[in-house]
Short mmCIF file of C-alpha atoms in Angstrom, two decimals:
data_model
loop_
_atom_site.label_atom_id
_atom_site.label_comp_id
_atom_site.label_asym_id
_atom_site.label_seq_id
_atom_site.Cartn_x
_atom_site.Cartn_y
_atom_site.Cartn_z
CA UNK A 738 142.29 -58.02 -22.63
CA UNK A 739 143.07 -61.42 -21.39
CA UNK A 740 140.83 -62.40 -18.58
CA UNK A 741 138.61 -65.70 -17.22
CA UNK A 742 135.25 -64.96 -15.07
CA UNK A 743 136.29 -67.54 -12.68
CA UNK A 744 139.10 -65.30 -11.72
CA UNK A 745 137.35 -62.03 -11.18
CA UNK A 746 136.78 -62.18 -7.00
CA UNK A 747 134.07 -59.90 -5.46
CA UNK A 748 135.53 -57.09 -4.17
CA UNK A 749 132.46 -55.18 -3.29
CA UNK A 750 133.35 -54.98 0.69
CA UNK A 751 136.87 -53.84 -0.05
CA UNK A 752 135.85 -50.41 1.35
CA UNK A 753 136.76 -47.79 4.02
CA UNK A 754 134.21 -48.71 6.84
CA UNK A 755 133.15 -44.94 6.65
CA UNK A 756 131.66 -45.55 3.16
CA UNK A 757 129.23 -47.77 4.72
CA UNK A 758 128.40 -45.86 7.58
CA UNK A 759 127.59 -42.66 5.29
CA UNK A 760 125.50 -44.90 2.79
CA UNK A 761 123.40 -45.91 5.82
CA UNK A 762 123.22 -42.27 6.81
CA UNK A 763 122.18 -41.26 3.24
CA UNK A 764 119.68 -43.67 3.28
CA UNK A 765 118.10 -42.78 6.65
CA UNK A 766 117.88 -39.08 5.41
CA UNK A 767 116.22 -40.33 2.00
CA UNK A 768 119.46 -39.36 -0.16
CA UNK A 769 119.39 -43.06 -1.57
CA UNK A 770 118.43 -41.56 -5.14
CA UNK A 771 120.11 -38.11 -4.52
CA UNK A 772 122.39 -37.51 -7.84
CA UNK A 773 125.86 -36.91 -6.93
CA UNK A 774 129.07 -36.01 -9.08
CA UNK A 775 132.54 -37.22 -7.76
CA UNK A 776 136.20 -36.46 -9.40
CA UNK A 777 139.17 -38.50 -9.02
CA UNK A 778 142.23 -36.20 -9.15
CA UNK A 779 145.63 -36.16 -8.09
CA UNK A 780 147.76 -33.14 -6.61
CA UNK A 781 151.43 -34.08 -7.26
CA UNK A 782 153.43 -36.06 -9.79
CA UNK A 783 155.86 -38.62 -8.20
CA UNK A 784 159.64 -38.15 -8.46
CA UNK A 785 158.85 -34.37 -9.12
CA UNK A 786 158.20 -35.57 -12.56
CA UNK A 787 156.65 -33.61 -15.47
CA UNK A 788 153.75 -35.91 -15.99
CA UNK A 789 152.19 -39.11 -14.89
CA UNK A 790 150.53 -42.19 -16.80
CA UNK A 791 146.78 -42.98 -16.57
CA UNK A 792 146.62 -46.93 -15.85
CA UNK A 793 144.32 -49.47 -13.62
CA UNK A 794 140.93 -48.98 -15.78
CA UNK A 795 140.64 -52.45 -16.65
CA UNK A 796 140.62 -53.63 -13.04
CA UNK A 797 138.26 -50.41 -12.15
CA UNK A 798 136.22 -51.77 -14.68
CA UNK A 799 135.67 -55.33 -13.38
CA UNK A 800 135.22 -54.38 -9.82
CA UNK A 801 131.99 -52.29 -11.09
CA UNK A 802 130.73 -54.90 -13.47
CA UNK A 803 130.75 -57.29 -10.72
CA UNK A 804 129.52 -54.83 -7.91
CA UNK A 805 126.83 -56.93 -5.70
CA UNK A 806 126.17 -57.85 -2.25
CA UNK A 807 126.57 -61.29 -1.08
CA UNK A 808 124.55 -62.91 1.84
CA UNK A 809 127.94 -63.25 3.24
CA UNK A 810 128.49 -59.40 3.35
CA UNK A 811 124.96 -58.81 4.51
CA UNK A 812 125.44 -61.03 7.64
CA UNK A 813 128.73 -59.56 8.50
CA UNK A 814 127.16 -55.81 8.07
CA UNK A 815 124.12 -57.15 10.34
CA UNK A 816 126.55 -58.25 12.98
CA UNK A 817 128.18 -55.20 13.57
CA UNK A 818 124.63 -53.52 14.87
CA UNK A 819 125.40 -50.47 12.98
CA UNK A 820 123.28 -50.59 9.93
CA UNK A 821 118.98 -50.51 10.07
CA UNK A 822 117.51 -53.44 8.65
CA UNK A 823 115.68 -51.50 5.79
CA UNK A 824 119.45 -50.48 4.49
CA UNK A 825 120.26 -53.92 4.18
CA UNK A 826 117.52 -54.82 2.34
CA UNK A 827 118.58 -52.23 0.04
CA UNK A 828 121.95 -53.59 -0.31
CA UNK A 829 120.37 -57.03 -0.94
CA UNK A 830 118.88 -55.74 -4.24
CA UNK A 831 121.94 -53.27 -4.99
CA UNK A 832 122.34 -52.80 -8.71
CA UNK A 833 124.93 -50.44 -9.92
CA UNK A 834 123.56 -47.66 -11.82
CA UNK A 835 125.97 -44.86 -12.09
CA UNK A 836 127.27 -43.02 -15.26
CA UNK A 837 131.42 -43.26 -15.36
CA UNK A 838 133.91 -41.13 -17.60
CA UNK A 839 137.73 -41.80 -17.65
CA UNK A 840 140.90 -40.85 -19.23
CA UNK A 841 142.24 -43.70 -21.24
CA UNK A 842 144.99 -45.84 -19.99
CA UNK A 843 148.41 -44.91 -21.34
CA UNK A 844 147.22 -41.01 -21.56
CA UNK A 845 149.47 -38.69 -19.78
CA UNK A 846 147.87 -37.03 -16.98
CA UNK A 847 148.46 -34.09 -14.83
CA UNK A 848 147.62 -32.65 -11.47
CA UNK A 849 144.35 -31.27 -10.56
CA UNK A 850 142.42 -32.79 -13.62
CA UNK A 851 139.73 -35.02 -13.41
CA UNK A 852 140.86 -38.33 -14.44
CA UNK A 853 137.61 -40.59 -13.27
CA UNK A 854 134.05 -38.79 -12.98
CA UNK A 855 131.32 -40.57 -11.58
CA UNK A 856 127.51 -39.44 -11.63
CA UNK A 857 124.82 -41.28 -9.86
CA UNK A 858 122.72 -42.22 -6.71
CA UNK A 859 125.27 -40.84 -3.97
CA UNK A 860 125.15 -43.87 -1.85
CA UNK A 861 126.93 -45.93 -5.14
CA UNK A 862 128.88 -43.28 -6.19
CA UNK A 863 130.40 -42.69 -2.62
CA UNK A 864 130.60 -46.36 -2.02
CA UNK A 865 133.02 -47.15 -4.92
CA UNK A 866 135.68 -44.54 -3.75
CA UNK A 867 137.95 -46.94 -2.14
CA UNK A 868 138.24 -49.30 -5.17
CA UNK A 869 138.60 -46.66 -7.76
CA UNK A 870 141.17 -44.91 -5.81
CA UNK A 871 143.32 -48.27 -5.37
CA UNK A 872 143.01 -49.58 -9.04
CA UNK A 873 144.05 -45.99 -10.48
CA UNK A 874 146.61 -45.10 -7.78
CA UNK A 875 148.62 -48.10 -7.76
CA UNK A 876 148.73 -48.93 -11.59
CA UNK A 877 149.34 -44.95 -12.40
CA UNK A 878 152.04 -45.04 -9.88
CA UNK A 879 154.01 -48.11 -11.63
CA UNK A 880 153.18 -46.94 -14.88
CA UNK A 881 154.60 -43.79 -14.52
CA UNK A 882 157.79 -45.02 -12.89
CA UNK A 883 158.35 -47.40 -15.35
CA UNK A 884 158.13 -44.99 -17.95
CA UNK A 885 160.82 -42.86 -16.45
CA UNK A 886 163.00 -46.07 -16.47
CA UNK A 887 162.36 -46.83 -19.90
CA UNK A 888 163.18 -43.46 -21.32
CA UNK A 889 166.43 -43.58 -19.29
CA UNK A 890 167.30 -46.96 -21.34
CA UNK A 891 167.16 -44.88 -24.63
CA UNK A 892 165.53 -47.63 -26.66
CA UNK A 893 166.85 -50.57 -24.65
CA UNK A 894 164.47 -53.13 -23.64
CA UNK A 895 163.68 -52.90 -19.90
CA UNK A 896 162.34 -56.28 -18.25
CA UNK A 897 160.29 -56.10 -14.95
CA UNK A 898 161.79 -58.26 -12.41
CA UNK A 899 160.54 -57.11 -9.41
CA UNK A 900 157.80 -59.74 -8.25
CA UNK A 901 159.33 -61.13 -5.27
CA UNK A 902 159.87 -57.93 -3.56
CA UNK A 903 156.37 -56.37 -4.68
CA UNK A 904 153.97 -55.31 -1.77
CA UNK A 905 151.67 -58.40 -1.65
CA UNK A 906 150.78 -60.73 -4.66
CA UNK A 907 148.05 -57.93 -6.06
CA UNK A 908 151.20 -55.44 -6.28
CA UNK A 909 153.41 -58.14 -8.21
CA UNK A 910 150.53 -59.32 -10.82
CA UNK A 911 149.10 -55.87 -11.48
CA UNK A 912 152.19 -54.18 -11.37
CA UNK A 913 153.80 -56.19 -13.95
CA UNK A 914 150.84 -55.30 -15.96
CA UNK A 915 151.05 -51.34 -15.30
CA UNK A 916 155.09 -51.80 -16.15
CA UNK A 917 154.26 -53.01 -19.53
CA UNK A 918 151.79 -50.14 -20.12
CA UNK A 919 154.61 -47.89 -19.12
CA UNK A 920 157.13 -49.28 -21.57
CA UNK A 921 158.58 -52.55 -20.29
CA UNK A 922 159.20 -55.30 -22.76
CA UNK A 923 158.16 -57.90 -20.32
CA UNK A 924 157.87 -59.39 -16.79
CA UNK A 925 159.48 -62.19 -14.66
CA UNK A 926 155.80 -62.57 -13.24
CA UNK A 927 154.46 -65.71 -15.42
CA UNK A 928 150.79 -64.99 -14.14
CA UNK A 929 150.82 -61.53 -15.47
CA UNK A 930 151.57 -63.49 -19.00
CA UNK A 931 148.62 -65.51 -18.24
CA UNK A 932 146.04 -62.92 -17.31
CA UNK A 933 146.98 -60.15 -19.41
CA UNK A 934 149.49 -61.41 -21.71
CA UNK A 935 152.63 -59.45 -20.57
CA UNK A 936 155.59 -61.29 -21.87
CA UNK A 937 156.97 -63.62 -19.47
CA UNK A 938 160.84 -63.86 -19.79
CA UNK A 939 163.93 -65.13 -17.63
CA UNK A 940 166.53 -67.42 -17.77
CA UNK A 941 168.55 -68.45 -14.71
CA UNK A 942 169.37 -67.67 -11.06
CA UNK A 943 172.68 -68.14 -9.19
CA UNK A 944 171.38 -71.02 -7.71
CA UNK A 945 171.66 -72.86 -11.17
CA UNK A 946 174.96 -71.98 -11.37
CA UNK A 947 175.91 -73.08 -7.74
CA UNK A 948 174.06 -76.48 -7.88
CA UNK A 949 176.52 -77.64 -10.58
CA UNK A 950 180.13 -79.13 -9.98
CA UNK A 951 181.48 -76.12 -11.74
CA UNK A 952 180.17 -72.88 -13.63
CA UNK A 953 181.44 -74.55 -16.80
CA UNK A 954 178.99 -77.44 -16.14
CA UNK A 955 176.20 -75.23 -14.98
CA UNK A 956 176.65 -73.28 -18.38
CA UNK A 957 176.76 -76.38 -20.68
CA UNK A 958 173.80 -77.80 -19.32
CA UNK A 959 171.90 -74.53 -19.84
CA UNK A 960 173.05 -74.16 -23.46
CA UNK A 961 171.84 -77.81 -24.29
CA UNK A 962 168.53 -77.42 -22.73
CA UNK A 963 167.89 -73.88 -23.92
CA UNK A 964 170.51 -73.29 -27.18
CA UNK A 965 167.94 -70.83 -28.95
CA UNK A 966 167.62 -68.57 -25.68
CA UNK A 967 170.97 -69.12 -23.81
CA UNK A 968 171.39 -66.35 -21.57
CA UNK A 969 174.07 -67.05 -19.41
CA UNK A 970 174.53 -65.29 -15.71
CA UNK A 971 178.20 -64.89 -15.45
CA UNK A 972 178.77 -62.94 -11.92
CA UNK A 973 178.18 -65.95 -9.66
CA UNK A 974 182.04 -65.95 -8.95
CA UNK A 975 183.73 -63.60 -11.22
CA UNK A 976 182.46 -62.16 -14.36
CA UNK A 977 186.04 -61.29 -16.08
CA UNK A 978 188.10 -64.34 -14.91
CA UNK A 979 185.63 -67.15 -15.02
CA UNK A 980 181.97 -65.88 -15.98
CA UNK A 981 182.49 -64.52 -19.35
CA UNK A 982 185.47 -66.76 -20.35
CA UNK A 983 183.39 -69.94 -19.55
CA UNK A 984 180.33 -68.24 -21.60
CA UNK A 985 182.59 -68.18 -24.42
CA UNK A 986 183.54 -71.39 -24.24
CA UNK A 987 180.25 -73.05 -23.98
CA UNK A 988 179.24 -70.92 -27.12
CA UNK A 989 181.98 -72.38 -29.00
CA UNK A 990 181.60 -75.96 -27.56
CA UNK A 991 177.61 -76.21 -27.55
CA UNK A 992 176.03 -73.59 -29.78
CA UNK A 993 178.24 -73.27 -32.38
CA UNK A 994 178.00 -76.98 -33.59
CA UNK A 995 174.37 -76.60 -33.64
CA UNK A 996 174.64 -73.58 -35.93
CA UNK A 997 172.97 -71.38 -33.17
CA UNK A 998 174.13 -68.01 -31.97
CA UNK A 999 173.85 -67.00 -28.25
CA UNK A 1000 171.36 -64.50 -26.92
CA UNK A 1001 173.32 -63.00 -24.23
CA UNK A 1002 174.99 -62.82 -20.87
CA UNK A 1003 173.59 -61.21 -17.76
CA UNK A 1004 175.53 -59.14 -15.19
CA UNK A 1005 173.56 -58.71 -11.79
CA UNK A 1006 176.68 -57.23 -9.40
CA UNK A 1007 179.54 -55.28 -9.51
CA UNK A 1008 180.55 -52.36 -11.19
CA UNK A 1009 178.52 -53.28 -14.37
CA UNK A 1010 179.48 -50.00 -16.24
CA UNK A 1011 183.10 -51.34 -16.16
CA UNK A 1012 182.23 -54.80 -16.39
CA UNK A 1013 179.88 -54.49 -19.56
CA UNK A 1014 182.84 -52.60 -21.46
CA UNK A 1015 185.49 -55.29 -20.50
CA UNK A 1016 182.92 -58.23 -21.19
CA UNK A 1017 181.89 -56.47 -24.75
CA UNK A 1018 185.55 -56.60 -25.62
CA UNK A 1019 185.94 -60.18 -24.88
CA UNK A 1020 182.67 -61.60 -26.62
CA UNK A 1021 183.79 -59.07 -29.85
CA UNK A 1022 187.20 -60.73 -29.67
CA UNK A 1023 185.79 -64.04 -29.55
CA UNK A 1024 183.33 -63.54 -32.70
CA UNK A 1025 180.09 -62.64 -31.00
CA UNK A 1026 179.45 -59.29 -31.57
CA UNK A 1027 175.65 -60.24 -31.51
CA UNK A 1028 175.72 -61.51 -28.20
CA UNK A 1029 173.39 -59.43 -25.87
CA UNK A 1030 174.38 -57.87 -22.40
CA UNK A 1031 171.77 -57.55 -19.91
CA UNK A 1032 172.43 -55.77 -16.65
CA UNK A 1033 170.31 -56.19 -13.22
CA UNK A 1034 170.87 -55.28 -9.71
CA UNK A 1035 168.66 -52.70 -7.88
CA UNK A 1036 168.52 -50.30 -10.92
CA UNK A 1037 166.31 -47.10 -11.42
CA UNK A 1038 166.10 -44.42 -13.96
CA UNK A 1039 168.79 -42.48 -12.56
CA UNK A 1040 171.44 -45.37 -12.47
CA UNK A 1041 170.74 -46.51 -15.81
CA UNK A 1042 170.84 -42.71 -17.33
CA UNK A 1043 174.53 -42.40 -15.33
CA UNK A 1044 175.49 -46.12 -16.78
CA UNK A 1045 174.93 -44.96 -20.29
CA UNK A 1046 176.48 -41.55 -19.74
CA UNK A 1047 179.46 -43.63 -18.74
CA UNK A 1048 179.70 -45.72 -21.57
CA UNK A 1049 177.82 -48.85 -20.33
CA UNK A 1050 177.74 -51.50 -23.40
CA UNK A 1051 174.31 -52.97 -22.03
CA UNK A 1052 171.74 -53.68 -24.37
CA UNK A 1053 168.91 -54.39 -21.87
CA UNK A 1054 167.96 -54.02 -18.44
CA UNK A 1055 166.42 -55.98 -15.61
CA UNK A 1056 164.58 -53.86 -13.10
CA UNK A 1057 163.40 -55.11 -10.04
CA UNK A 1058 161.82 -53.55 -6.43
CA UNK A 1059 162.85 -49.96 -7.26
CA UNK A 1060 160.41 -50.49 -10.28
CA UNK A 1061 157.65 -52.74 -8.61
CA UNK A 1062 157.58 -50.61 -5.37
CA UNK A 1063 158.35 -47.23 -6.96
CA UNK A 1064 160.81 -47.11 -4.15
CA UNK A 1065 161.84 -43.26 -4.80
CA UNK A 1066 158.05 -42.20 -4.00
CA UNK A 1067 155.85 -45.06 -3.47
CA UNK A 1068 152.25 -43.29 -3.20
CA UNK A 1069 150.29 -41.97 -5.91
CA UNK A 1070 148.11 -39.33 -3.98
CA UNK A 1071 145.23 -39.59 -6.18
CA UNK A 1072 141.92 -38.44 -4.38
CA UNK A 1073 138.42 -38.89 -4.89
CA UNK A 1074 136.01 -35.56 -4.11
CA UNK A 1075 132.21 -34.52 -4.26
CA UNK A 1076 132.18 -31.94 -7.25
CA UNK A 1077 128.62 -31.33 -7.46
CA UNK A 1078 124.81 -32.54 -6.82
CA UNK A 1079 121.67 -32.49 -8.60
CA UNK A 1080 118.78 -30.59 -7.53
CA UNK A 1081 115.34 -32.01 -7.86
CA UNK A 1082 114.52 -29.83 -10.99
CA UNK A 1083 117.65 -31.42 -12.73
CA UNK A 1084 119.91 -28.40 -12.10
CA UNK A 1085 123.62 -29.25 -11.21
CA UNK A 1086 124.74 -27.53 -8.16
CA UNK A 1087 128.41 -27.17 -8.05
CA UNK A 1088 130.18 -28.00 -4.55
CA UNK A 1089 133.67 -26.85 -3.51
CA UNK A 1090 135.80 -28.04 -0.49
CA UNK A 1091 137.73 -25.20 1.23
CA UNK A 1092 141.23 -25.33 2.97
CA UNK A 1093 143.93 -23.13 4.62
CA UNK A 1094 146.25 -25.42 1.94
CA UNK A 1095 145.41 -23.72 -1.49
CA UNK A 1096 146.16 -26.96 -3.16
CA UNK A 1097 143.33 -28.67 -1.35
CA UNK A 1098 140.90 -26.56 -2.74
CA UNK A 1099 138.64 -28.42 -5.26
CA UNK A 1100 137.23 -27.24 -8.44
CA UNK A 1101 133.34 -27.37 -8.62
CA UNK A 1102 130.95 -28.82 -11.04
CA UNK A 1103 130.58 -31.30 -13.70
CA UNK A 1104 133.54 -30.91 -15.89
CA UNK A 1105 135.34 -32.13 -18.88
CA UNK A 1106 139.23 -32.61 -19.84
CA UNK A 1107 140.56 -31.06 -23.16
CA UNK A 1108 143.89 -31.32 -24.52
CA UNK A 1109 144.86 -28.72 -27.28
CA UNK A 1110 147.65 -30.02 -29.77
CA UNK A 1111 149.64 -27.69 -31.91
CA UNK A 1112 148.83 -28.89 -35.75
CA UNK A 1113 152.24 -28.29 -37.14
CA UNK A 1114 154.34 -30.25 -34.44
CA UNK A 1115 151.49 -32.55 -33.17
CA UNK A 1116 152.75 -31.54 -29.47
CA UNK A 1117 150.73 -30.82 -26.54
CA UNK A 1118 150.04 -27.21 -25.75
CA UNK A 1119 148.05 -27.05 -22.73
CA UNK A 1120 144.87 -29.01 -21.02
CA UNK A 1121 141.81 -27.05 -20.24
CA UNK A 1122 139.22 -28.24 -17.99
CA UNK A 1123 135.94 -26.73 -18.76
CA UNK A 1124 132.37 -27.16 -17.79
CA UNK A 1125 131.12 -30.34 -19.20
CA UNK A 1126 128.70 -28.72 -21.60
CA UNK A 1127 131.33 -26.47 -22.83
CA UNK A 1128 133.09 -27.17 -26.18
CA UNK A 1129 136.25 -25.68 -27.16
CA UNK A 1130 136.02 -24.82 -30.92
CA UNK A 1131 139.26 -25.23 -32.60
CA UNK A 1132 138.60 -23.40 -35.71
CA UNK A 1133 138.60 -20.23 -33.93
CA UNK A 1134 141.72 -18.87 -31.50
CA UNK A 1135 141.31 -19.95 -27.95
CA UNK A 1136 142.99 -17.71 -25.23
CA UNK A 1137 144.27 -19.71 -22.10
CA UNK A 1138 145.32 -18.70 -18.92
CA UNK A 1139 146.92 -19.73 -15.76
CA UNK A 1140 144.10 -19.99 -12.99
CA UNK A 1141 146.19 -18.95 -10.30
CA UNK A 1142 147.86 -15.97 -12.00
CA UNK A 1143 145.42 -14.97 -14.57
CA UNK A 1144 147.37 -12.41 -16.33
CA UNK A 1145 149.74 -14.99 -17.79
CA UNK A 1146 147.53 -15.56 -21.22
CA UNK A 1147 148.32 -17.00 -24.01
CA UNK A 1148 146.06 -16.98 -27.27
CA UNK A 1149 146.48 -20.30 -29.48
CA UNK A 1150 145.71 -20.96 -33.12
CA UNK A 1151 145.98 -23.44 -35.68
CA UNK A 1152 145.39 -26.38 -32.73
CA UNK A 1153 143.30 -29.36 -32.51
CA UNK A 1154 141.33 -30.01 -29.24
CA UNK A 1155 140.46 -33.45 -28.11
CA UNK A 1156 138.19 -34.00 -25.17
CA UNK A 1157 140.06 -36.62 -22.97
CA UNK A 1158 137.63 -38.09 -20.74
CA UNK A 1159 135.66 -41.01 -22.40
CA UNK A 1160 132.35 -42.46 -21.02
CA UNK A 1161 132.64 -46.02 -20.09
CA UNK A 1162 129.36 -46.66 -17.77
CA UNK A 1163 125.90 -45.73 -18.81
CA UNK A 1164 123.47 -46.13 -15.96
CA UNK A 1165 125.70 -49.04 -14.66
CA UNK A 1166 126.07 -50.72 -17.90
CA UNK A 1167 129.64 -51.16 -19.38
CA UNK A 1168 129.87 -49.02 -22.57
CA UNK A 1169 133.62 -48.50 -22.89
CA UNK A 1170 135.85 -49.85 -25.79
CA UNK A 1171 138.12 -52.77 -24.65
CA UNK A 1172 141.47 -52.50 -25.81
CA UNK A 1173 144.53 -54.99 -26.01
CA UNK A 1174 147.38 -54.56 -23.65
CA UNK A 1175 149.65 -54.24 -26.38
CA UNK A 1176 147.32 -51.69 -28.11
CA UNK A 1177 147.46 -49.74 -24.72
CA UNK A 1178 151.38 -49.93 -24.63
CA UNK A 1179 151.30 -48.19 -28.19
CA UNK A 1180 149.12 -45.62 -27.46
CA UNK A 1181 151.28 -44.50 -24.06
CA UNK A 1182 154.34 -44.31 -26.01
CA UNK A 1183 152.60 -42.45 -28.76
CA UNK A 1184 151.04 -39.71 -26.58
CA UNK A 1185 154.18 -39.72 -24.64
CA UNK A 1186 155.91 -38.58 -27.50
CA UNK A 1187 153.10 -35.63 -28.02
CA UNK A 1188 155.07 -33.97 -24.93
CA UNK A 1189 158.04 -31.71 -25.25
CA UNK A 1190 161.35 -32.69 -24.17
CA UNK A 1191 161.22 -30.00 -21.43
CA UNK A 1192 158.10 -31.78 -19.85
CA UNK A 1193 159.79 -35.06 -20.00
CA UNK A 1194 163.06 -34.52 -18.47
CA UNK A 1195 164.03 -36.12 -15.30
CA UNK A 1196 165.32 -32.87 -13.34
CA UNK A 1197 163.08 -29.66 -12.97
CA UNK A 1198 160.65 -30.54 -16.03
CA UNK A 1199 158.62 -28.03 -17.36
CA UNK A 1200 155.45 -27.21 -15.94
CA UNK A 1201 152.63 -28.69 -18.32
CA UNK A 1202 149.57 -26.01 -17.77
CA UNK A 1203 146.32 -27.46 -16.73
CA UNK A 1204 144.12 -24.22 -17.36
CA UNK A 1205 140.55 -23.60 -16.37
CA UNK A 1206 138.03 -22.08 -19.03
CA UNK A 1207 136.69 -18.58 -18.35
CA UNK A 1208 133.38 -20.52 -17.58
CA UNK A 1209 134.64 -22.68 -15.12
CA UNK A 1210 137.04 -20.14 -13.49
CA UNK A 1211 134.33 -17.56 -12.68
CA UNK A 1212 132.07 -20.55 -11.40
CA UNK A 1213 134.93 -21.53 -9.02
CA UNK A 1214 135.81 -17.92 -7.88
CA UNK A 1215 132.17 -17.09 -7.33
CA UNK A 1216 131.69 -19.88 -4.90
CA UNK A 1217 134.88 -18.75 -3.16
CA UNK A 1218 133.63 -15.44 -2.62
CA UNK A 1219 130.44 -16.68 -1.32
CA UNK A 1220 132.28 -18.83 1.08
CA UNK A 1221 134.41 -16.25 2.03
CA UNK A 1222 131.60 -14.29 2.98
#
């Protein structure tokens, strides 16, 4: 984890205004010490995919660790004339005191399961809603998209090139971080290397080539300056009649006398499949079979997949706006809902939200998420949401069932059960385990590999089941029946 305290901005007031009005109302009604349980979850996987990737936890943690109201914040709130003096005094002495559980970054996640759970004074637990959603929604979206693109590349390196078309500088900086978690090799965004250790990559733009009197002069100058990382952009004028021949000439005249092999060429326009095949033959014939070909230009997972199916001779890809904005589906629909409250005697009272839209009915109570793995294959079988105090005993057979179609049942044996959520805050104190971004990326790849190919395919992926334990299913249906009556 790479960060400097001076860079951690106070984002306490990055909230929806109704969180402030509710907090003031809770305080007026004596609820400031009322313990509430909130869950963040999402309802649908972007791009109709089979799974999503959890990301953004580090930024959520930084926000929660730095949560405080400055005098400027208090003055602003006082100036709105909507908040009582007693409430403003409470905010002056605000100290974060919640417990937080979350699924670790890099973990494949699925709809309806709580990926973040917060327990604490309702004013605090409600107040942090916006930033939790902002951090997790954005980076989970980009990590999910980048993982799709990386898998389409079939082992070839993918570089994130989208900073200039991201939604703001935050989208560029944190998007590069999320893309790395999802599997990208690096980024064009230099500040993401400084802040997070995402390798910064890049060589030249078309303007470099245009600035010189000729393409050949531009290539010579670049090769002399960067002989050990010489990647030449060959499509400024004509890839096959000018760009590749001039690149080969410079490799012969500049690099070969130094005893240096060329790193590669990049093609950024045209029919890249056709051009890469022709360029590969030209490079091989010139004695440079090890010279790599990089492709860029508005790529996504489907274009990359089709290019490779059609025989494109591409060794790496630079992917820009369609990755950093997830342009095919630019919203990760995570929500943050009340799940339970704690009574005066310490009893946890489950809460449910009803809706005519069945998918918007929440699952009540203080919960945990478990993942069941087949011991022989190591593959994930299903996820099970349980009451928090339940333990799945993986030494005995366990029956899972579809919570919507309960006659669909399966008894699993010879499996390992793993609780997914980890506690990262205890009464406002951070107790989580920090991991480097490289460790998170490696963990992500390892966990995606536990999913069956049927779940990871792009078209009509197999539905990965997220079931409820019998105890939780009974609790939910009891509340549904009570509200129906």
